[in-house]
Amino acid sequence: SQQGEEDPQALSIQEGENATMNCSYKTSINNLQWYRQNSGRGLVHLILIRSNEREKHSGRLRVTLDTSKKSSSLLITASRAADTASYFCATDAIHSGGGADGLTFGKGTHLIIQP
Amino acid sequence: SQTIHQWPATLVQPVGSPLSLECTVEGTSNPNLYWYRQAAGRGLQLLFYSVGIGQISSEVPQNLSASRPQDRQFILSSKKLLLSDSGFYLCAWSVGLRYGYTFGSGTRLTVV
């Protein structure tokens, strides 16, 4: 089953507004990452937050992590038309087998910034 | 600097034909390598990952296979494609799960 689930599935806002996307997950994690994907392109890593961190900033991005609720949020401030993309959260769910298991991605939030 | 190359960008193949997608990484040694598939409007599904030459782990049983003949080369293959194999295939590398992934630009595969 999907580890990460983004909410909402789609979000349309006006340029200049703030966009907030949420992610919930099910199992214990070491870290949670957010990625961006423009249509038909590969994913681009935006930000990583470790399980012992509660908030992290990178430019216009702000990520929060609440491990007690198993949830994270991505805030994009002062949105721009170029921010239009799909945004995915990904987790490294701790498996009993260890090793380099891959990240588990949610289905994504499609963000549309209207000029 | 590290780069990742993935090709081809698009591919249309008939059902029952073979498949070979290649991914190469430059500027790093002994990377962890991954193949993901993304169906339309869906999240990414991990297909294979590799921690070293000849070491392949499969996450989902299917008619695809992967090989890592060289440290920075990861190949996704199929002997006979199915319609359900259509999708967007992404290769990625990382130095470990506690670090971000770098993705290739993807291959859009359409099986007809």
PDB file of C-alpha atoms in Angstrom:
ATOM      1  CA  SER A   1       0.000   0.000   0.000  1.00  0.00           C
ATOM      2  CA  GLN A   2       1.082   3.591  -0.520  1.00  0.00           C
ATOM      3  CA  GLN A   3       3.275   4.893   2.294  1.00  0.00           C
ATOM      4  CA  GLY A   4       2.842   8.564   1.538  1.00  0.00           C
ATOM      5  CA  GLU A   5      -0.444  10.178   0.632  1.00  0.00           C
ATOM      6  CA  GLU A   6      -0.546  13.790  -0.459  1.00  0.00           C
ATOM      7  CA  ASP A   7      -3.498  16.033   0.102  1.00  0.00           C
ATOM      8  CA  PRO A   8      -5.065  17.671  -1.796  1.00  0.00           C
ATOM      9  CA  GLN A   9      -4.766  15.789  -5.078  1.00  0.00           C
ATOM     10  CA  ALA A  10      -5.030  19.060  -6.972  1.00  0.00           C
ATOM     11  CA  LEU A  11      -4.715  22.679  -5.937  1.00  0.00           C
ATOM     12  CA  SER A  12      -5.285  25.824  -7.988  1.00  0.00           C
ATOM     13  CA  ILE A  13      -4.377  29.238  -6.596  1.00  0.00           C
ATOM     14  CA  GLN A  14      -3.607  32.731  -7.818  1.00  0.00           C
ATOM     15  CA  GLU A  15      -0.057  33.869  -8.338  1.00  0.00           C
ATOM     16  CA  GLY A  16       1.320  35.487  -5.213  1.00  0.00           C
ATOM     17  CA  GLU A  17      -0.739  33.368  -2.829  1.00  0.00           C
ATOM     18  CA  ASN A  18       0.743  30.709  -0.587  1.00  0.00           C
ATOM     19  CA  ALA A  19       0.281  27.035  -1.447  1.00  0.00           C
ATOM     20  CA  THR A  20       0.125  24.354   1.223  1.00  0.00           C
ATOM     21  CA  MET A  21       0.299  20.651   0.516  1.00  0.00           C
ATOM     22  CA  ASN A  22       0.106  17.877   3.049  1.00  0.00           C
ATOM     23  CA  CYS A  23       1.484  14.373   3.254  1.00  0.00           C
ATOM     24  CA  SER A  24       0.564  11.544   5.591  1.00  0.00           C
ATOM     25  CA  TYR A  25       2.459   8.319   6.034  1.00  0.00           C
ATOM     26  CA  LYS A  26       1.969   5.095   7.925  1.00  0.00           C
ATOM     27  CA  THR A  27       5.213   3.689   9.311  1.00  0.00           C
ATOM     28  CA  SER A  28       8.208   5.009  11.198  1.00  0.00           C
ATOM     29  CA  ILE A  29      10.674   6.893   9.057  1.00  0.00           C
ATOM     30  CA  ASN A  30      14.227   8.193   9.110  1.00  0.00           C
ATOM     31  CA  ASN A  31      13.476  11.135   6.882  1.00  0.00           C
ATOM     32  CA  LEU A  32      10.839  12.598   4.594  1.00  0.00           C
ATOM     33  CA  GLN A  33      11.574  14.279   1.294  1.00  0.00           C
ATOM     34  CA  TRP A  34       9.633  16.477  -1.091  1.00  0.00           C
ATOM     35  CA  TYR A  35      10.074  16.402  -4.842  1.00  0.00           C
ATOM     36  CA  ARG A  36       8.740  18.416  -7.717  1.00  0.00           C
ATOM     37  CA  GLN A  37       7.873  17.109 -11.175  1.00  0.00           C
ATOM     38  CA  ASN A  38       7.109  19.214 -14.195  1.00  0.00           C
ATOM     39  CA  SER A  39       4.848  17.543 -16.736  1.00  0.00           C
ATOM     40  CA  GLY A  40       6.612  14.720 -18.537  1.00  0.00           C
ATOM     41  CA  ARG A  41       9.917  15.293 -16.768  1.00  0.00           C
ATOM     42  CA  GLY A  42      11.959  13.658 -14.050  1.00  0.00           C
ATOM     43  CA  LEU A  43      11.568  14.517 -10.387  1.00  0.00           C
ATOM     44  CA  VAL A  44      13.660  17.204  -8.756  1.00  0.00           C
ATOM     45  CA  HIS A  45      14.614  16.957  -5.101  1.00  0.00           C
ATOM     46  CA  LEU A  46      13.410  19.994  -3.147  1.00  0.00           C
ATOM     47  CA  ILE A  47      14.045  19.400   0.520  1.00  0.00           C
ATOM     48  CA  LEU A  48      14.722  16.653   3.052  1.00  0.00           C
ATOM     49  CA  ILE A  49      13.639  16.763   6.673  1.00  0.00           C
ATOM     50  CA  ARG A  50      14.930  14.249   9.181  1.00  0.00           C
ATOM     51  CA  SER A  51      12.734  12.553  11.731  1.00  0.00           C
ATOM     52  CA  ASN A  52      14.299  14.550  14.585  1.00  0.00           C
ATOM     53  CA  GLU A  53      13.541  17.871  12.864  1.00  0.00           C
ATOM     54  CA  ARG A  54      10.251  19.719  13.067  1.00  0.00           C
ATOM     55  CA  GLU A  55      10.664  22.459  10.505  1.00  0.00           C
ATOM     56  CA  LYS A  56      12.992  23.317   7.676  1.00  0.00           C
ATOM     57  CA  HIS A  57      13.266  26.219   5.250  1.00  0.00           C
ATOM     58  CA  SER A  58      14.750  26.547   1.786  1.00  0.00           C
ATOM     59  CA  GLY A  59      14.098  29.785  -0.051  1.00  0.00           C
ATOM     60  CA  ARG A  60      10.325  30.081  -0.484  1.00  0.00           C
ATOM     61  CA  LEU A  61       9.797  26.536   0.763  1.00  0.00           C
ATOM     62  CA  ARG A  62       8.868  25.626   4.308  1.00  0.00           C
ATOM     63  CA  VAL A  63       8.479  22.017   5.379  1.00  0.00           C
ATOM     64  CA  THR A  64       7.109  20.796   8.680  1.00  0.00           C
ATOM     65  CA  LEU A  65       7.149  17.299  10.092  1.00  0.00           C
ATOM     66  CA  ASP A  66       4.971  15.930  12.887  1.00  0.00           C
ATOM     67  CA  THR A  67       6.098  12.390  13.623  1.00  0.00           C
ATOM     68  CA  SER A  68       3.388  11.929  16.263  1.00  0.00           C
ATOM     69  CA  LYS A  69       0.751  12.494  13.586  1.00  0.00           C
ATOM     70  CA  LYS A  70       2.848  10.934  10.827  1.00  0.00           C
ATOM     71  CA  SER A  71       2.326  13.949   8.644  1.00  0.00           C
ATOM     72  CA  SER A  72       4.256  16.645   6.832  1.00  0.00           C
ATOM     73  CA  SER A  73       3.360  19.839   5.042  1.00  0.00           C
ATOM     74  CA  LEU A  74       5.032  21.760   2.249  1.00  0.00           C
ATOM     75  CA  LEU A  75       4.372  25.482   2.064  1.00  0.00           C
ATOM     76  CA  ILE A  76       5.342  27.503  -0.976  1.00  0.00           C
ATOM     77  CA  THR A  77       5.155  31.205  -0.250  1.00  0.00           C
ATOM     78  CA  ALA A  78       4.529  33.962  -2.788  1.00  0.00           C
ATOM     79  CA  SER A  79       3.744  31.444  -5.515  1.00  0.00           C
ATOM     80  CA  ARG A  80       4.787  32.017  -9.117  1.00  0.00           C
ATOM     81  CA  ALA A  81       3.427  30.645 -12.383  1.00  0.00           C
ATOM     82  CA  ALA A  82       6.654  28.653 -12.698  1.00  0.00           C
ATOM     83  CA  ASP A  83       5.756  26.755  -9.516  1.00  0.00           C
ATOM     84  CA  THR A  84       3.059  24.925 -11.486  1.00  0.00           C
ATOM     85  CA  ALA A  85       4.002  21.255 -11.181  1.00  0.00           C
ATOM     86  CA  SER A  86       3.220  18.066  -9.294  1.00  0.00           C
ATOM     87  CA  TYR A  87       4.682  17.744  -5.819  1.00  0.00           C
ATOM     88  CA  PHE A  88       5.459  14.408  -4.189  1.00  0.00           C
ATOM     89  CA  CYS A  89       6.435  13.424  -0.711  1.00  0.00           C
ATOM     90  CA  ALA A  90       8.661  10.395  -0.224  1.00  0.00           C
ATOM     91  CA  THR A  91       9.673   8.443   2.829  1.00  0.00           C
ATOM     92  CA  ASP A  92      12.309   5.887   3.687  1.00  0.00           C
ATOM     93  CA  ALA A  93      10.055   3.636   5.729  1.00  0.00           C
ATOM     94  CA  ILE A  94      12.140   1.590   8.122  1.00  0.00           C
ATOM     95  CA  HIS A  95      12.044  -2.030   6.993  1.00  0.00           C
ATOM     96  CA  SER A  96      13.096  -4.915   9.124  1.00  0.00           C
ATOM     97  CA  GLY A  97      15.457  -6.068   6.403  1.00  0.00           C
ATOM     98  CA  GLY A  98      17.409  -2.829   6.249  1.00  0.00           C
ATOM     99  CA  GLY A  99      19.528  -2.198   3.191  1.00  0.00           C
ATOM    100  CA  ALA A 100      19.081   0.357   0.470  1.00  0.00           C
ATOM    101  CA  ASP A 101      15.371  -0.071  -0.065  1.00  0.00           C
ATOM    102  CA  GLY A 102      14.022   2.644  -2.276  1.00  0.00           C
ATOM    103  CA  LEU A 103      11.997   5.643  -1.226  1.00  0.00           C
ATOM    104  CA  THR A 104       8.230   5.241  -1.226  1.00  0.00           C
ATOM    105  CA  PHE A 105       6.407   8.030  -3.012  1.00  0.00           C
ATOM    106  CA  GLY A 106       2.880   9.332  -2.670  1.00  0.00           C
ATOM    107  CA  LYS A 107       0.604   9.989  -5.634  1.00  0.00           C
ATOM    108  CA  GLY A 108       1.350  13.679  -5.600  1.00  0.00           C
ATOM    109  CA  THR A 109      -0.431  17.002  -5.488  1.00  0.00           C
ATOM    110  CA  HIS A 110      -0.894  18.763  -8.800  1.00  0.00           C
ATOM    111  CA  LEU A 111      -0.412  22.476  -8.191  1.00  0.00           C
ATOM    112  CA  ILE A 112      -1.606  25.063 -10.697  1.00  0.00           C
ATOM    113  CA  ILE A 113      -0.616  28.689 -10.245  1.00  0.00           C
ATOM    114  CA  GLN A 114      -2.861  30.988 -12.213  1.00  0.00           C
ATOM    115  CA  PRO A 115      -1.259  34.238 -13.410  1.00  0.00           C
TER     116      PRO A 115
ATOM    117  CA  SER B   1      29.481  17.418 -10.910  1.00  0.00           C
ATOM    118  CA  GLN B   2      27.209  14.441 -10.869  1.00  0.00           C
ATOM    119  CA  THR B   3      24.859  13.838 -13.774  1.00  0.00           C
ATOM    120  CA  ILE B   4      22.503  11.097 -14.768  1.00  0.00           C
ATOM    121  CA  HIS B   5      21.611  10.163 -18.304  1.00  0.00           C
ATOM    122  CA  GLN B   6      18.599   8.164 -19.315  1.00  0.00           C
ATOM    123  CA  TRP B   7      17.540   7.187 -22.809  1.00  0.00           C
ATOM    124  CA  PRO B   8      15.612   7.054 -24.968  1.00  0.00           C
ATOM    125  CA  ALA B   9      13.196   9.823 -24.010  1.00  0.00           C
ATOM    126  CA  THR B  10      10.252   8.191 -25.757  1.00  0.00           C
ATOM    127  CA  LEU B  11       9.692   4.721 -27.079  1.00  0.00           C
ATOM    128  CA  VAL B  12       6.810   3.005 -28.844  1.00  0.00           C
ATOM    129  CA  GLN B  13       7.070  -0.757 -28.901  1.00  0.00           C
ATOM    130  CA  PRO B  14       4.685  -3.521 -30.048  1.00  0.00           C
ATOM    131  CA  VAL B  15       3.376  -6.089 -27.618  1.00  0.00           C
ATOM    132  CA  GLY B  16       5.736  -9.034 -27.355  1.00  0.00           C
ATOM    133  CA  SER B  17       8.840  -7.095 -28.373  1.00  0.00           C
ATOM    134  CA  PRO B  18      11.923  -6.831 -26.140  1.00  0.00           C
ATOM    135  CA  LEU B  19      12.904  -3.773 -24.145  1.00  0.00           C
ATOM    136  CA  SER B  20      16.172  -2.259 -23.055  1.00  0.00           C
ATOM    137  CA  LEU B  21      16.362   1.067 -21.230  1.00  0.00           C
ATOM    138  CA  GLU B  22      19.723   2.358 -20.140  1.00  0.00           C
ATOM    139  CA  CYS B  23      20.738   4.685 -17.370  1.00  0.00           C
ATOM    140  CA  THR B  24      24.235   5.926 -16.638  1.00  0.00           C
ATOM    141  CA  VAL B  25      25.588   8.106 -13.877  1.00  0.00           C
ATOM    142  CA  GLU B  26      28.646  10.333 -14.034  1.00  0.00           C
ATOM    143  CA  GLY B  27      30.674  12.011 -11.355  1.00  0.00           C
ATOM    144  CA  THR B  28      30.158   9.576  -8.512  1.00  0.00           C
ATOM    145  CA  SER B  29      31.272   6.100  -7.513  1.00  0.00           C
ATOM    146  CA  ASN B  30      29.292   3.185  -6.113  1.00  0.00           C
ATOM    147  CA  PRO B  31      25.931   4.941  -6.218  1.00  0.00           C
ATOM    148  CA  ASN B  32      22.685   3.297  -5.200  1.00  0.00           C
ATOM    149  CA  LEU B  33      20.639   3.006  -8.392  1.00  0.00           C
ATOM    150  CA  TYR B  34      16.880   2.741  -8.783  1.00  0.00           C
ATOM    151  CA  TRP B  35      14.266   2.124 -11.448  1.00  0.00           C
ATOM    152  CA  TYR B  36      10.784   3.522 -10.862  1.00  0.00           C
ATOM    153  CA  ARG B  37       7.649   3.396 -12.998  1.00  0.00           C
ATOM    154  CA  GLN B  38       4.985   6.056 -12.955  1.00  0.00           C
ATOM    155  CA  ALA B  39       1.579   5.287 -14.421  1.00  0.00           C
ATOM    156  CA  ALA B  40      -0.514   8.209 -15.665  1.00  0.00           C
ATOM    157  CA  GLY B  41      -1.720  10.344 -12.744  1.00  0.00           C
ATOM    158  CA  ARG B  42      -0.159   8.011 -10.218  1.00  0.00           C
ATOM    159  CA  GLY B  43       2.740   8.007  -7.843  1.00  0.00           C
ATOM    160  CA  LEU B  44       6.036   6.276  -8.426  1.00  0.00           C
ATOM    161  CA  GLN B  45       6.366   2.544  -8.026  1.00  0.00           C
ATOM    162  CA  LEU B  46       9.791   1.182  -7.147  1.00  0.00           C
ATOM    163  CA  LEU B  47      10.722  -1.616  -9.543  1.00  0.00           C
ATOM    164  CA  PHE B  48      14.379  -2.399  -8.825  1.00  0.00           C
ATOM    165  CA  TYR B  49      17.273  -1.082  -6.812  1.00  0.00           C
ATOM    166  CA  SER B  50      20.959  -1.880  -6.769  1.00  0.00           C
ATOM    167  CA  VAL B  51      23.677  -1.211  -4.211  1.00  0.00           C
ATOM    168  CA  GLY B  52      26.523  -2.516  -6.360  1.00  0.00           C
ATOM    169  CA  ILE B  53      27.627  -4.259  -9.540  1.00  0.00           C
ATOM    170  CA  GLY B  54      25.568  -7.380 -10.122  1.00  0.00           C
ATOM    171  CA  GLN B  55      23.410  -6.724  -7.045  1.00  0.00           C
ATOM    172  CA  ILE B  56      19.764  -6.295  -7.953  1.00  0.00           C
ATOM    173  CA  SER B  57      16.744  -6.274  -5.667  1.00  0.00           C
ATOM    174  CA  SER B  58      13.253  -6.490  -7.081  1.00  0.00           C
ATOM    175  CA  GLU B  59      10.307  -4.877  -5.372  1.00  0.00           C
ATOM    176  CA  VAL B  60       7.513  -5.960  -7.687  1.00  0.00           C
ATOM    177  CA  PRO B  61       7.276  -9.330  -9.477  1.00  0.00           C
ATOM    178  CA  GLN B  62       6.647  -8.769 -13.181  1.00  0.00           C
ATOM    179  CA  ASN B  63       8.064  -9.485 -16.598  1.00  0.00           C
ATOM    180  CA  LEU B  64      10.771  -6.854 -16.230  1.00  0.00           C
ATOM    181  CA  SER B  65      14.350  -7.413 -15.137  1.00  0.00           C
ATOM    182  CA  ALA B  66      17.287  -5.188 -14.302  1.00  0.00           C
ATOM    183  CA  SER B  67      21.030  -5.537 -14.546  1.00  0.00           C
ATOM    184  CA  ARG B  68      24.028  -3.550 -13.392  1.00  0.00           C
ATOM    185  CA  PRO B  69      26.959  -4.597 -15.542  1.00  0.00           C
ATOM    186  CA  GLN B  70      29.111  -1.633 -14.485  1.00  0.00           C
ATOM    187  CA  ASP B  71      29.258   0.543 -11.391  1.00  0.00           C
ATOM    188  CA  ARG B  72      27.452   3.454 -13.001  1.00  0.00           C
ATOM    189  CA  GLN B  73      25.227   1.647 -15.485  1.00  0.00           C
ATOM    190  CA  PHE B  74      21.749   0.363 -14.776  1.00  0.00           C
ATOM    191  CA  ILE B  75      19.661  -1.376 -17.414  1.00  0.00           C
ATOM    192  CA  LEU B  76      15.958  -2.204 -17.403  1.00  0.00           C
ATOM    193  CA  SER B  77      14.914  -5.026 -19.715  1.00  0.00           C
ATOM    194  CA  SER B  78      12.042  -7.169 -20.805  1.00  0.00           C
ATOM    195  CA  LYS B  79      11.967 -10.165 -23.114  1.00  0.00           C
ATOM    196  CA  LYS B  80       8.332  -9.659 -24.125  1.00  0.00           C
ATOM    197  CA  LEU B  81       6.477  -6.434 -23.435  1.00  0.00           C
ATOM    198  CA  LEU B  82       2.871  -6.357 -22.280  1.00  0.00           C
ATOM    199  CA  LEU B  83       0.352  -3.558 -22.774  1.00  0.00           C
ATOM    200  CA  SER B  84       0.437  -3.016 -19.017  1.00  0.00           C
ATOM    201  CA  ASP B  85       4.152  -2.177 -19.227  1.00  0.00           C
ATOM    202  CA  SER B  86       3.301   1.229 -20.688  1.00  0.00           C
ATOM    203  CA  GLY B  87       4.302   4.079 -18.443  1.00  0.00           C
ATOM    204  CA  PHE B  88       6.935   6.610 -17.549  1.00  0.00           C
ATOM    205  CA  TYR B  89      10.160   4.973 -16.401  1.00  0.00           C
ATOM    206  CA  LEU B  90      12.539   6.889 -14.199  1.00  0.00           C
ATOM    207  CA  CYS B  91      16.073   6.063 -13.192  1.00  0.00           C
ATOM    208  CA  ALA B  92      17.548   7.619 -10.063  1.00  0.00           C
ATOM    209  CA  TRP B  93      20.706   7.507  -7.995  1.00  0.00           C
ATOM    210  CA  SER B  94      21.627   8.389  -4.457  1.00  0.00           C
ATOM    211  CA  VAL B  95      24.416   7.888  -1.959  1.00  0.00           C
ATOM    212  CA  GLY B  96      21.908   6.441   0.480  1.00  0.00           C
ATOM    213  CA  LEU B  97      18.333   6.560   1.695  1.00  0.00           C
ATOM    214  CA  ARG B  98      19.161   9.439   4.025  1.00  0.00           C
ATOM    215  CA  TYR B  99      19.980  11.666   1.103  1.00  0.00           C
ATOM    216  CA  GLY B 100      17.988  13.014  -1.786  1.00  0.00           C
ATOM    217  CA  TYR B 101      17.634  11.190  -5.045  1.00  0.00           C
ATOM    218  CA  THR B 102      18.709  12.570  -8.383  1.00  0.00           C
ATOM    219  CA  PHE B 103      16.401  11.502 -11.161  1.00  0.00           C
ATOM    220  CA  GLY B 104      16.965  11.102 -14.852  1.00  0.00           C
ATOM    221  CA  SER B 105      14.659  12.798 -17.319  1.00  0.00           C
ATOM    222  CA  GLY B 106      12.582   9.655 -17.823  1.00  0.00           C
ATOM    223  CA  THR B 107      11.509   7.413 -20.683  1.00  0.00           C
ATOM    224  CA  ARG B 108       7.924   7.453 -21.891  1.00  0.00           C
ATOM    225  CA  LEU B 109       7.169   3.884 -23.010  1.00  0.00           C
ATOM    226  CA  THR B 110       4.041   3.119 -24.962  1.00  0.00           C
ATOM    227  CA  VAL B 111       3.311  -0.514 -25.749  1.00  0.00           C
ATOM    228  CA  VAL B 112       0.912  -0.901 -28.672  1.00  0.00           C
TER     229      VAL B 112
END
